[in-house]
Coordinates of C-alpha atoms and ligand atoms in Angstrom, one line a residue:
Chain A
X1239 CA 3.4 -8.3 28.8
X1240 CA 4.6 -5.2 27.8
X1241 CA 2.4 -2.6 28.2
X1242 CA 1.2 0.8 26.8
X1243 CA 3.8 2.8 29.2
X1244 CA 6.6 0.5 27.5
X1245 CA 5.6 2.0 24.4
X1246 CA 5.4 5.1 25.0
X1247 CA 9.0 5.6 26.9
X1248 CA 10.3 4.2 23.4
X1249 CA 8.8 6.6 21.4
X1250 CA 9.0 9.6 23.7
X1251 CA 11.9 10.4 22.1
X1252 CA 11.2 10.1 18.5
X1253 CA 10.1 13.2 17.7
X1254 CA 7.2 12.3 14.6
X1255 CA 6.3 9.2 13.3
X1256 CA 5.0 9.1 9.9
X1257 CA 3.3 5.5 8.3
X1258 CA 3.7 4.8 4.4
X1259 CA 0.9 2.9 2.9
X1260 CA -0.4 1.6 -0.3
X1261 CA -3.4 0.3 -2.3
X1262 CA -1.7 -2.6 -2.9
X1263 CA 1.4 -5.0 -3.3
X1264 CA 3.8 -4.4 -5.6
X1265 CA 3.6 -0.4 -6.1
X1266 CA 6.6 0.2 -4.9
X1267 CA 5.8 1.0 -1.1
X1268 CA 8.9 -0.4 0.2
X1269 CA 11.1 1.4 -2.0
X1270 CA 9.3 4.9 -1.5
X1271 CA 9.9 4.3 2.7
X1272 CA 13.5 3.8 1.9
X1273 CA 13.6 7.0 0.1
X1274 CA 12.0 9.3 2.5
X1275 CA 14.3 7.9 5.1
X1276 CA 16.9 9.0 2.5
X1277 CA 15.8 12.1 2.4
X1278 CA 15.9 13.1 6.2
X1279 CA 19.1 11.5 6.3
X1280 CA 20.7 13.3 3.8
X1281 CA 19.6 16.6 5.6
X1282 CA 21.4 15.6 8.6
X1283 CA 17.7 14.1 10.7
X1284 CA 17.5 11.1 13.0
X1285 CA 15.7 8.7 11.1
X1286 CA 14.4 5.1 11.8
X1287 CA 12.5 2.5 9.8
X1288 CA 10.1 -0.5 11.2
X1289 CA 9.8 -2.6 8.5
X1290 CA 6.3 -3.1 9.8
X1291 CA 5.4 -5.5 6.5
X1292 CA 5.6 -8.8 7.7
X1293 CA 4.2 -10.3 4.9
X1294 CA 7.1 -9.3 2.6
X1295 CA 9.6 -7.7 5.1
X1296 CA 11.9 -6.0 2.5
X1297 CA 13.9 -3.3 4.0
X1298 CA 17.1 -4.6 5.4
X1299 CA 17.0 -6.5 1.7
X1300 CA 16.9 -2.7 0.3
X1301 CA 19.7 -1.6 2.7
X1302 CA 21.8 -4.4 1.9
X1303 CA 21.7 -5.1 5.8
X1304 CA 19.6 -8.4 5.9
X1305 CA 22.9 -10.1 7.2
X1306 CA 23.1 -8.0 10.3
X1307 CA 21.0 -8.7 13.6
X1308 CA 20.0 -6.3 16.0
X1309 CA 21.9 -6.8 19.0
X1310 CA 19.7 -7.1 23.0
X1311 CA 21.5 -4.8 24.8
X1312 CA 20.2 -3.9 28.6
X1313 CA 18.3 -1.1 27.0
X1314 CA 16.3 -3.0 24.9
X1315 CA 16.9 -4.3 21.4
X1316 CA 19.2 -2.0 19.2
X1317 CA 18.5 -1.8 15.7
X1318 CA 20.6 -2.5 12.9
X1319 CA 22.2 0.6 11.4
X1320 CA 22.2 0.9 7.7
X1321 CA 26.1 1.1 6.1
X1322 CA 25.9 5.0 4.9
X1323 CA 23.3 7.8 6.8
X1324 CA 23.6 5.2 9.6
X1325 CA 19.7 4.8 9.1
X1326 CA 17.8 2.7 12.3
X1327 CA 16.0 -0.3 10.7
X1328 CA 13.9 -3.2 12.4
X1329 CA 12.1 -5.8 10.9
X1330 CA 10.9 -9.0 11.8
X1331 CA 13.1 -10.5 8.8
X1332 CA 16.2 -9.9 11.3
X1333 CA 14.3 -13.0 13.7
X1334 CA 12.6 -15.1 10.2
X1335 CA 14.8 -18.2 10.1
X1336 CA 14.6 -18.0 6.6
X1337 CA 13.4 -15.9 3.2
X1338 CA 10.2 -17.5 3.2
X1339 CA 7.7 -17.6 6.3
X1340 CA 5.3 -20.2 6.1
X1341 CA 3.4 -17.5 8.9
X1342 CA -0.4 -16.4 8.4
X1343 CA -0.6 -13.3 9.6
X1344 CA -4.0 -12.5 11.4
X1345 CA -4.8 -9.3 12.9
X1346 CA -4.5 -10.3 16.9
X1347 CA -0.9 -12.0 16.1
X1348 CA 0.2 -8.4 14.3
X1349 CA -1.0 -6.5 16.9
X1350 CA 1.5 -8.6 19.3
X1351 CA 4.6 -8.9 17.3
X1352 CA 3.5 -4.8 17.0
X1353 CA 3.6 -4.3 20.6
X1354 CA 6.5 -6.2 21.2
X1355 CA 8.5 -4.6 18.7
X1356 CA 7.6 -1.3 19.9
X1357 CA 8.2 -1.8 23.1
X1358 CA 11.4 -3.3 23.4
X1359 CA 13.2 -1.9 20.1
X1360 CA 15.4 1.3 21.7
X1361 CA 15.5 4.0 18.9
X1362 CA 17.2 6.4 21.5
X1363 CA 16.5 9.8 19.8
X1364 CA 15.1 10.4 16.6
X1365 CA 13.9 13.2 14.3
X1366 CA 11.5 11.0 12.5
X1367 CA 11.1 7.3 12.5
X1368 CA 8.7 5.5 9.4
X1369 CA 7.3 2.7 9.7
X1370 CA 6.6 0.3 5.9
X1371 CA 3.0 -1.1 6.5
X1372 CA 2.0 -4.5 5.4
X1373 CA 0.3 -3.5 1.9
X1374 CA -3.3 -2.5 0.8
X1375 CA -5.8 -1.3 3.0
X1376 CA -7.1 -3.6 4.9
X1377 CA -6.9 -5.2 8.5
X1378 CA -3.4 -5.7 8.6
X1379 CA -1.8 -2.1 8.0
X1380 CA -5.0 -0.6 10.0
X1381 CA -3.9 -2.8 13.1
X1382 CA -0.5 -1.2 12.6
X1383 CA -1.9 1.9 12.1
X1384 CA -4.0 1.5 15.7
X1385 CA -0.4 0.5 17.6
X1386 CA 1.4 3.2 16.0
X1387 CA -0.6 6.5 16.0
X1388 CA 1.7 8.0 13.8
X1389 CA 1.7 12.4 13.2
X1390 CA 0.9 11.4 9.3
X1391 CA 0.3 9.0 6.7
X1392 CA 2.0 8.8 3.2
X1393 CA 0.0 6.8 0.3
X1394 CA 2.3 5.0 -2.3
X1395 CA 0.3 4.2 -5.9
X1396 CA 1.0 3.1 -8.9
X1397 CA -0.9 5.4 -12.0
X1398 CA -3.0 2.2 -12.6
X1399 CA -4.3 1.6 -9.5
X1400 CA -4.6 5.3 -8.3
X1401 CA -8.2 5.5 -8.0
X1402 CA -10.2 7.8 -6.1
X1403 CA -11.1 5.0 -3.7
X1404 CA -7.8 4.0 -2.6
X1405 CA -7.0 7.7 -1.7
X1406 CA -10.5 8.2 0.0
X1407 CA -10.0 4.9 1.8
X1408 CA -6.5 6.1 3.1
X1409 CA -7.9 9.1 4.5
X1410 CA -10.7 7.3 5.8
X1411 CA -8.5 5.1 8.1
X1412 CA -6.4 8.2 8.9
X1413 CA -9.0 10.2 10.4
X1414 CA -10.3 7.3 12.3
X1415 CA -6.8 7.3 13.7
X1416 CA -6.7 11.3 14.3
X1417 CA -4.3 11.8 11.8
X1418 CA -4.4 12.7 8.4
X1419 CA -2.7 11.6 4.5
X1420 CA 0.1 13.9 4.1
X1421 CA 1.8 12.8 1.1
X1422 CA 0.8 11.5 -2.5
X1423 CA 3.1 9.1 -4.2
X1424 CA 2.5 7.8 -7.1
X1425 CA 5.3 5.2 -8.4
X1426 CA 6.5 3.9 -12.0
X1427 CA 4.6 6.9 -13.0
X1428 CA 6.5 7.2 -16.4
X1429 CA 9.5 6.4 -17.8
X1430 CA 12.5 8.4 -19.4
X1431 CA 14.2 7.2 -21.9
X1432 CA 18.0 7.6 -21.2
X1433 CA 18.6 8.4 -25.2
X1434 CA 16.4 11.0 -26.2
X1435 CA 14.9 11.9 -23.4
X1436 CA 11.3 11.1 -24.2
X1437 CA 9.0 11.1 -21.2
X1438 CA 6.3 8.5 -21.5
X1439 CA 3.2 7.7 -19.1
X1440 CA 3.6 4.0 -19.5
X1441 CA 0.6 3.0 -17.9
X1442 CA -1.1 5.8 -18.5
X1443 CA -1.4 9.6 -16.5
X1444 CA -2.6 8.8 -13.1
X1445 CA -4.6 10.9 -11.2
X1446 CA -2.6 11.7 -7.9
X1447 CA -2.4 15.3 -9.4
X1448 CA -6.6 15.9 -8.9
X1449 CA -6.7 13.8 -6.0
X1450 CA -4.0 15.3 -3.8
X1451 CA -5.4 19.0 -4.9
X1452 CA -9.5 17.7 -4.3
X1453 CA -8.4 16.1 -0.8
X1454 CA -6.1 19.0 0.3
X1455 CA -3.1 16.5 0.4
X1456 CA 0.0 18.7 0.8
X1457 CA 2.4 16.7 -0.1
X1458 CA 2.6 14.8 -4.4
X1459 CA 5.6 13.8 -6.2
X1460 CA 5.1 11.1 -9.5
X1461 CA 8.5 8.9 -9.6
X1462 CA 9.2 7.6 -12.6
X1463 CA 10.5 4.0 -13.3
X1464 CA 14.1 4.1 -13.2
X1465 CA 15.9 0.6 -13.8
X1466 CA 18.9 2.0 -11.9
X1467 CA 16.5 2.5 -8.7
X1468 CA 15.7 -0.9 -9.4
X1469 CA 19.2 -2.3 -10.1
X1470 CA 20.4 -0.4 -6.6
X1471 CA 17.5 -2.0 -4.4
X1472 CA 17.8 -5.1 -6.0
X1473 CA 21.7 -4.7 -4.8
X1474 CA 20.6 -3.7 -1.7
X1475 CA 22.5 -0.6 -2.3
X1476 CA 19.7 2.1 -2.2
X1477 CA 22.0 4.7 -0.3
X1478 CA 23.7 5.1 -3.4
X1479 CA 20.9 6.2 -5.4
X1480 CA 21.0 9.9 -5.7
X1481 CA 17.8 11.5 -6.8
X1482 CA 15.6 13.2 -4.0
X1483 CA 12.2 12.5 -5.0
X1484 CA 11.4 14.2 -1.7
X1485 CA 12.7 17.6 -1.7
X1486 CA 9.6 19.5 -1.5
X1487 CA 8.3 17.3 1.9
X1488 CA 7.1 19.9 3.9
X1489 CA 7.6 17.4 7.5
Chain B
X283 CA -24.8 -32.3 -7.3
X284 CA -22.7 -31.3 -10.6
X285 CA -20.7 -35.2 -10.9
X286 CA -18.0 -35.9 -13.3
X287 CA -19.6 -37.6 -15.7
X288 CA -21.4 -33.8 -16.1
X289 CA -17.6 -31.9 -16.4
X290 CA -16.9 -34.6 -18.9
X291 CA -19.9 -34.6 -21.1
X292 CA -19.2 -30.2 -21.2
X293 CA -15.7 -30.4 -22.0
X294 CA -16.1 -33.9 -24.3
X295 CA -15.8 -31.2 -28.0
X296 CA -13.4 -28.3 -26.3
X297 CA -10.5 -30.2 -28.2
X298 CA -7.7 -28.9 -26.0
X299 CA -7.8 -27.1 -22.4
X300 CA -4.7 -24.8 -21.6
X301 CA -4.8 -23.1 -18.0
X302 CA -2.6 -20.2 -17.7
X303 CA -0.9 -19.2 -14.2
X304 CA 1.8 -16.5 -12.4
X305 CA 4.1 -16.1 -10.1
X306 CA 2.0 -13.4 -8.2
X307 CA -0.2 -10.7 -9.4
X308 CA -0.4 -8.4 -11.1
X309 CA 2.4 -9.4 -13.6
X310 CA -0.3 -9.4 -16.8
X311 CA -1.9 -13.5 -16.0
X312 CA -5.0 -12.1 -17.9
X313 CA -3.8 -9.5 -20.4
X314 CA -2.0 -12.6 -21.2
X315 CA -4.8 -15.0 -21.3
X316 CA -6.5 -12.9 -23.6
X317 CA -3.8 -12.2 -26.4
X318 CA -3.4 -16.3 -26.4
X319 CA -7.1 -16.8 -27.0
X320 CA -6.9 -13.8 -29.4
X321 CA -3.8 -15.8 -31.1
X322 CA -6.0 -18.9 -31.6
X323 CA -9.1 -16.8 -32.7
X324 CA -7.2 -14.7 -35.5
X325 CA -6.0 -17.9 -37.1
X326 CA -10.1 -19.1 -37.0
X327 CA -10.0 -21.4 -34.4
X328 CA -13.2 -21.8 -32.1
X329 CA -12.3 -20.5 -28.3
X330 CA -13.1 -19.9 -25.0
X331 CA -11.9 -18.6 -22.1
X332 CA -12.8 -19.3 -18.3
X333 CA -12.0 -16.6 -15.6
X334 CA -11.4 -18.8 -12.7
X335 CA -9.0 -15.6 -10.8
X336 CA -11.9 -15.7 -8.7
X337 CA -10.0 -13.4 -6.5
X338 CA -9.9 -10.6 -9.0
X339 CA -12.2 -11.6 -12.7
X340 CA -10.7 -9.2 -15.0
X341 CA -11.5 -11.1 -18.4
X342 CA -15.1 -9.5 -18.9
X343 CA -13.5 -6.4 -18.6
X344 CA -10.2 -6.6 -20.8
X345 CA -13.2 -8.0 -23.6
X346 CA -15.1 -5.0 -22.4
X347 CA -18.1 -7.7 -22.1
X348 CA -18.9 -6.8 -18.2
X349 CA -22.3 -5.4 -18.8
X350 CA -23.4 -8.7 -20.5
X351 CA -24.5 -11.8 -19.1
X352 CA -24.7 -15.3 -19.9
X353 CA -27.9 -16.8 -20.6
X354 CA -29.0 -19.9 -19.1
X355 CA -30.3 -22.2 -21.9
X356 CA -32.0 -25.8 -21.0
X357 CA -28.6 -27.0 -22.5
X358 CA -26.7 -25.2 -19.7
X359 CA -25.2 -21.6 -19.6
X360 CA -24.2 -19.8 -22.5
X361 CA -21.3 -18.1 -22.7
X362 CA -20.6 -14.8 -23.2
X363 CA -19.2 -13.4 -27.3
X364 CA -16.0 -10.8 -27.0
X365 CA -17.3 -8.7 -29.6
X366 CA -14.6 -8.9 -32.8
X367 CA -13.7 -12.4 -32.5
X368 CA -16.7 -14.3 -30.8
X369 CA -14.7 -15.8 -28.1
X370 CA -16.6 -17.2 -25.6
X371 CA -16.2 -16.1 -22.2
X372 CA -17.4 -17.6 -18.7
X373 CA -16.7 -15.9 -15.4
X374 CA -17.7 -15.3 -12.2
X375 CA -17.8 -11.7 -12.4
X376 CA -20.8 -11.9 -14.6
X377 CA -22.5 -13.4 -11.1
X378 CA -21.2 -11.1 -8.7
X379 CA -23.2 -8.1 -7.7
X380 CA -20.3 -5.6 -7.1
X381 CA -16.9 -4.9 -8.6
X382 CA -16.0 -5.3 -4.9
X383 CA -15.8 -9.1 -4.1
X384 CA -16.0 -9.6 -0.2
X385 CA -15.9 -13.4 -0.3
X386 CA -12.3 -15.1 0.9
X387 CA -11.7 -18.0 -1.3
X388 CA -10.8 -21.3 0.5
X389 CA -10.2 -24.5 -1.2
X390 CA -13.2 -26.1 -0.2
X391 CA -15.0 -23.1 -2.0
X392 CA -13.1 -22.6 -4.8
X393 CA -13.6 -26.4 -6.4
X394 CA -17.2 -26.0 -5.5
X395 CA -17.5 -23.4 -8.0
X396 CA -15.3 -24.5 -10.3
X397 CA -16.9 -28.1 -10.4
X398 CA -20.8 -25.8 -11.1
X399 CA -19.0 -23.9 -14.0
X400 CA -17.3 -26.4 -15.7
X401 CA -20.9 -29.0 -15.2
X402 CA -22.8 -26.3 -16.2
X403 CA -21.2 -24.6 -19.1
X404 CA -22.4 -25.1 -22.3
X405 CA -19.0 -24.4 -24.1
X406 CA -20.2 -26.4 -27.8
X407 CA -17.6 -27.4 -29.7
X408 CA -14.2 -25.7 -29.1
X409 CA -10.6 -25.8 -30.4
X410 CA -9.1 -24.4 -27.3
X411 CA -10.4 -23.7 -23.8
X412 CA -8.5 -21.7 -21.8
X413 CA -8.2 -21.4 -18.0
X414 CA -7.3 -17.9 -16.6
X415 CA -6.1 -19.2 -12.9
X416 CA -6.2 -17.3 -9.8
X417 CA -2.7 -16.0 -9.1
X418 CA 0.5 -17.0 -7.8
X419 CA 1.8 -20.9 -7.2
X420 CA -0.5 -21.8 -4.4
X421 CA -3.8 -23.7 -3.1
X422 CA -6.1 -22.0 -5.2
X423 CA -4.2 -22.1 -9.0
X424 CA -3.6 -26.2 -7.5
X425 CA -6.9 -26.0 -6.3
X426 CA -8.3 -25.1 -9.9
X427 CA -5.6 -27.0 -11.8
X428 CA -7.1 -30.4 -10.3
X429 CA -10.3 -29.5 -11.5
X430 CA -9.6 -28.8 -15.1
X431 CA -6.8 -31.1 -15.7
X432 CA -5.5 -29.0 -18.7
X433 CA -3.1 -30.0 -21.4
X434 CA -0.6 -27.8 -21.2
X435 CA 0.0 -24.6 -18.5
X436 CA 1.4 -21.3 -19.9
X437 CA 3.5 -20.0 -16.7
X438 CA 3.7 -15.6 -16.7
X439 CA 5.9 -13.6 -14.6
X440 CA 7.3 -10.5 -15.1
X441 CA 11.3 -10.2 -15.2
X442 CA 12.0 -9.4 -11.1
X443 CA 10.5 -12.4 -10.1
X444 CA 11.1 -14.8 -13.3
X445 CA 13.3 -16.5 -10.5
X446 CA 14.0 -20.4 -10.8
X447 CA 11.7 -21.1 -7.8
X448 CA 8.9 -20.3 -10.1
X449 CA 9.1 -22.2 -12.8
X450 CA 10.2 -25.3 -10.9
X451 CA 7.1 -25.3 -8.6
X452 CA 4.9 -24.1 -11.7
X453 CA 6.9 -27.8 -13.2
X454 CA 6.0 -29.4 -10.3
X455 CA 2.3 -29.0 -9.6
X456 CA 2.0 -29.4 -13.5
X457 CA 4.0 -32.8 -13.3
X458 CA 1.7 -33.4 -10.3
X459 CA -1.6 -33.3 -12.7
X460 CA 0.2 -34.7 -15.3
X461 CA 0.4 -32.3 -17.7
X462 CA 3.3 -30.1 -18.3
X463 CA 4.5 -26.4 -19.0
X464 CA 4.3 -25.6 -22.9
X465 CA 4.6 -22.2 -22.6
X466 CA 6.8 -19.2 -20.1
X467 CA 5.6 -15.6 -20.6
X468 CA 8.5 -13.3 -19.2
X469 CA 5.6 -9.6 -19.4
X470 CA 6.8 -6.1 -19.2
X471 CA 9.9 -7.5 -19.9
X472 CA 11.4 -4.3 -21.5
X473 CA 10.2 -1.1 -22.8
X474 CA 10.8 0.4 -26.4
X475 CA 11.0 4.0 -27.0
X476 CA 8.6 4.8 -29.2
X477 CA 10.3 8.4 -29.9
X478 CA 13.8 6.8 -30.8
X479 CA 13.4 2.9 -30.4
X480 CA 15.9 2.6 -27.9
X481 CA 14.9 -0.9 -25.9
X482 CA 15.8 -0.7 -22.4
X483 CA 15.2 -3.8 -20.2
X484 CA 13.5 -1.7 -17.2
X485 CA 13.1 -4.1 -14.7
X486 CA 16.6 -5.8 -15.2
X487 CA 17.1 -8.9 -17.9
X488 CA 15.4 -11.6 -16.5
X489 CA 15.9 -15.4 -16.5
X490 CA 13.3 -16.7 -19.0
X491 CA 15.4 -17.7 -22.0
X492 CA 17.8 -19.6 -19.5
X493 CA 15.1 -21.2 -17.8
X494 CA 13.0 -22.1 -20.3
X495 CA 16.4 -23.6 -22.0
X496 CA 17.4 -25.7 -19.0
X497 CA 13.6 -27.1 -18.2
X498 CA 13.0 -27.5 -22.0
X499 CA 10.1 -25.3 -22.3
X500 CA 8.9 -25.4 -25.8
X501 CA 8.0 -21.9 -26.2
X502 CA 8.8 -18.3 -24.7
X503 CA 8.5 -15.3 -25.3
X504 CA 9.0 -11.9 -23.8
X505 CA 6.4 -8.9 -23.9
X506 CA 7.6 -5.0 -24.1
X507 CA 5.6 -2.7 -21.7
X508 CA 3.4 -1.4 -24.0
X509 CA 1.2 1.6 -23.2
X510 CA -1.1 0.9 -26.3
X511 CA -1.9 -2.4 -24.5
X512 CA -2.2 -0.8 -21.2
X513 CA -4.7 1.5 -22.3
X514 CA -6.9 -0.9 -24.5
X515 CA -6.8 -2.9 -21.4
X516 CA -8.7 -0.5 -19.3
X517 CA -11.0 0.4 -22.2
X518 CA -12.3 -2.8 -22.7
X519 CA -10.8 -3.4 -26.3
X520 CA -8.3 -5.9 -26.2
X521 CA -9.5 -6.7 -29.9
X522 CA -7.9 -4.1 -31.3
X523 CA -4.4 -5.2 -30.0
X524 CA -2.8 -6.0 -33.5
X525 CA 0.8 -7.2 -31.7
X526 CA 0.5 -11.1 -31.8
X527 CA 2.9 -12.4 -29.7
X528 CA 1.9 -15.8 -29.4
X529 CA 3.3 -16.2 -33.5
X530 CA 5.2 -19.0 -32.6
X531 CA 3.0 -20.8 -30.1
X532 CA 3.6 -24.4 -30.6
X533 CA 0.1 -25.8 -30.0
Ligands
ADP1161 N1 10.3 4.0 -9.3 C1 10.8 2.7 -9.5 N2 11.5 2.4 -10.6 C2 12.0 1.2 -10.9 N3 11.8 0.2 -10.1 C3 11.0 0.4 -8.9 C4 10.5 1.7 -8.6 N4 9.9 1.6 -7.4 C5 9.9 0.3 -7.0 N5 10.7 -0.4 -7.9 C6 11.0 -1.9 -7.9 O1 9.7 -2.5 -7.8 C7 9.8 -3.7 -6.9 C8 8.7 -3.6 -5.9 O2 9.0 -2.6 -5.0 P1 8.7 -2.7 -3.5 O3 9.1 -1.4 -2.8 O4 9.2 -4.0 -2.9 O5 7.1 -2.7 -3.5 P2 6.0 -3.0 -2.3 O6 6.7 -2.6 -1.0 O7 4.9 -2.1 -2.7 O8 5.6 -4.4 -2.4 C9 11.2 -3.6 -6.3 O9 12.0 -4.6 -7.0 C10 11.8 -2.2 -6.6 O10 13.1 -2.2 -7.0
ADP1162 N1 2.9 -6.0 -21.6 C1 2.1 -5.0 -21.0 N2 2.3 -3.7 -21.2 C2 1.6 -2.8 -20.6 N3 0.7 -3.0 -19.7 C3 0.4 -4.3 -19.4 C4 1.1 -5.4 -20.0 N4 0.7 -6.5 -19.4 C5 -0.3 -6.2 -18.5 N5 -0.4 -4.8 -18.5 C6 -1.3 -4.1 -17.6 O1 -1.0 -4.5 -16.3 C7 -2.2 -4.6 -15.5 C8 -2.2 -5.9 -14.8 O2 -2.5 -6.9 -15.7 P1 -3.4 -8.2 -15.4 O3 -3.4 -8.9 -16.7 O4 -4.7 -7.8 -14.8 O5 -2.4 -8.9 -14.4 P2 -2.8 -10.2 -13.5 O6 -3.8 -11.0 -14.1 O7 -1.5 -10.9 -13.4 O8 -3.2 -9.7 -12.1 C9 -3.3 -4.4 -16.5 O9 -3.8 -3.0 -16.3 C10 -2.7 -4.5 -17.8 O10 -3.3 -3.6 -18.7
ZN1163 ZN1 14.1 7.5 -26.9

């Protein structure tokens, strides 16, 4: 029912998309879209965020907006706006009767919700709207991936689990998709101890440094774990965290 | 083909069988696994572990043991020997041809393995048995759980998502088998600067000493992020952990 034209009258005016991804759960990937939305915000941008991880639909959790709903105006659905930058989130957790969803997701039914989504949710203009992929590399975030088409694709690690494969797997899919990895992120990279000062690689230095310079990525930040980033999500009060991992983006 | 009477007559000398379970993954289930067995083997107990994380068999590894294989005997399957302490060590990853599993574990699937293992393991005589369960609170730990039948389950989570809901369904499906939780694990619960010794509870102070209060748990115990353990970890030489944090392990 709604058709490729649908979707692309609602993104006409959103003027790049860019997909986060990761090798797996649990890195962080979430928390890293947030912050790039941030980012833009703070430097005046349009931004929007599809929480497009239905398995674990965290973003309006993040924002501390999981209480609003987006409203069905004649224009389509209008998203929910986030309390300070005024941020344009949706996500199937706004429609989830509850926290947990008893829901399977298979590839055909993601590709569906997908479409619908897209084309009914009215982001009006935007500078750059992100979309939070469902986890790991597999069928589910690829689907997303094929609805979405995005100008670029950011990969979220942890040091642990940054191996060569992920990355080369990442760019793999993005090529496929005629669009390429443009950022490097990799999370709880080390920690700072807030007495001395004493920078350890808790779980060891990762290798996003050598990947992102063998692969030509032009974009690689490590964030370290910071319990106050963890505190403010957890709060859903993100938009008070004030470090811009992100200042160096070059989108 | 592998009947009861076969799983009985192979577990008839392992004295006690302890299966040890998460919240999700990633939290440290195996790293976890391993220091308990390591606890039992430095105080000369006879032990063995079985890797039934089917999804992702990391015990080999964190014993640094993946190259070997078990040898099959007219008695049954040997185990493999960790190196230092002769633990005895069964897993599925010895079978598999890749590091890269491409099987989806189903129920069905899961206790057909199991049931082969356990009828044709030849464990000997052994003080404790443990069970390294595939992650997280679902069909395939319950799956697992009703195969073994254990005497106790060691619950791990990490402090985020030490959350109530947790340890009461861990309670519950161990009630369900009638066996009960001895033991709750709170990993990564802080980090200690090794520079200045400040202790900073990264991830937030989680729940584990209420919980395990309020359910009567008979032990817990929470685990610093430690890169030393990290980094043994991924080199295969768990061994040389010294940090026993299993001290005051009631069984
Ligand atoms: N750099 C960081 N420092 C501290 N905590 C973090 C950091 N990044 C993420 N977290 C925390 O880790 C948890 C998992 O993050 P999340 O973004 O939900 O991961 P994912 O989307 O990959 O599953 C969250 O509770 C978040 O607050
Ligand atoms: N207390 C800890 N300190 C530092 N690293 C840890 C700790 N516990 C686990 N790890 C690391 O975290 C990673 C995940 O642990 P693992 O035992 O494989 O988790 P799970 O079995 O729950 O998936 C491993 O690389 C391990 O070295
Ligand atoms: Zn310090």
């Amino acid at each position: 029912r709604v058709t490729d034209e649908d979707i692309k009258k609602r993104l006409e005016r959103v003027k790049c998309k860019l997909a986060v991804m990761s090798g797996k759960g649990g890195v962080g990937k979430s928390t890293v879209t947030a912050l790039l939305a941030i980012h833009f915000a703070k430097k005046g941008k349009k931004v929007g965020i599809f929480d497009a991880d239905f398995l674990g639909p965290s973003i309006p959790k993040i924002f501390g907006v999981e209480r609003k709903r987006p409203v069905l105006r004649e224009e389509g659905l209008e998203p929910v706006y986030s309390d300070r930058y005024g941020i344009k989130i949706m996500s199937i957790q706004f429609f989830l009767p509850s926290r947990e969803s008893p829901v399977i997701w298979r590839g055909p039914l993601i590709a569906g919700v997908m479409r619908d989504f897209l084309g009914r949710t009215d982001w009006g203009e935007l500078d750059y709207l992100l979309f939070d992929l469902p986890p790991g590399t597999g069928d589910a975030p690829l689907t997303v991936l094929q609805e979405v088409k995005p100008e670029g694709v950011v990969v979220v690690t942890s040091p642990q689990d940054l191996t060569a494969m992920i990355v080369e797997k990442s760019i793999k899919m993005a090529e496929s998709l005629e669009t390429a990895v443009v950022g490097l992120v990799e999370n709880m990279s080390y920690y700072e101890c807030p007495q001395c000062g004493h920078r350890e690689f808790i779980f060891g230095k990762g290798k996003g440094g050598e990947l992102s310079a063998k692969y030509r990525i032009p974009f690689f930040v490590e964030i370290p774990i910071d319990p106050n980033l963890t505190k403010l999500t957890d709060m859903g009060k993100i938009e008070a965290y004030e470090v811009d991992f992100f200042e160096f983006f070059p989108l």
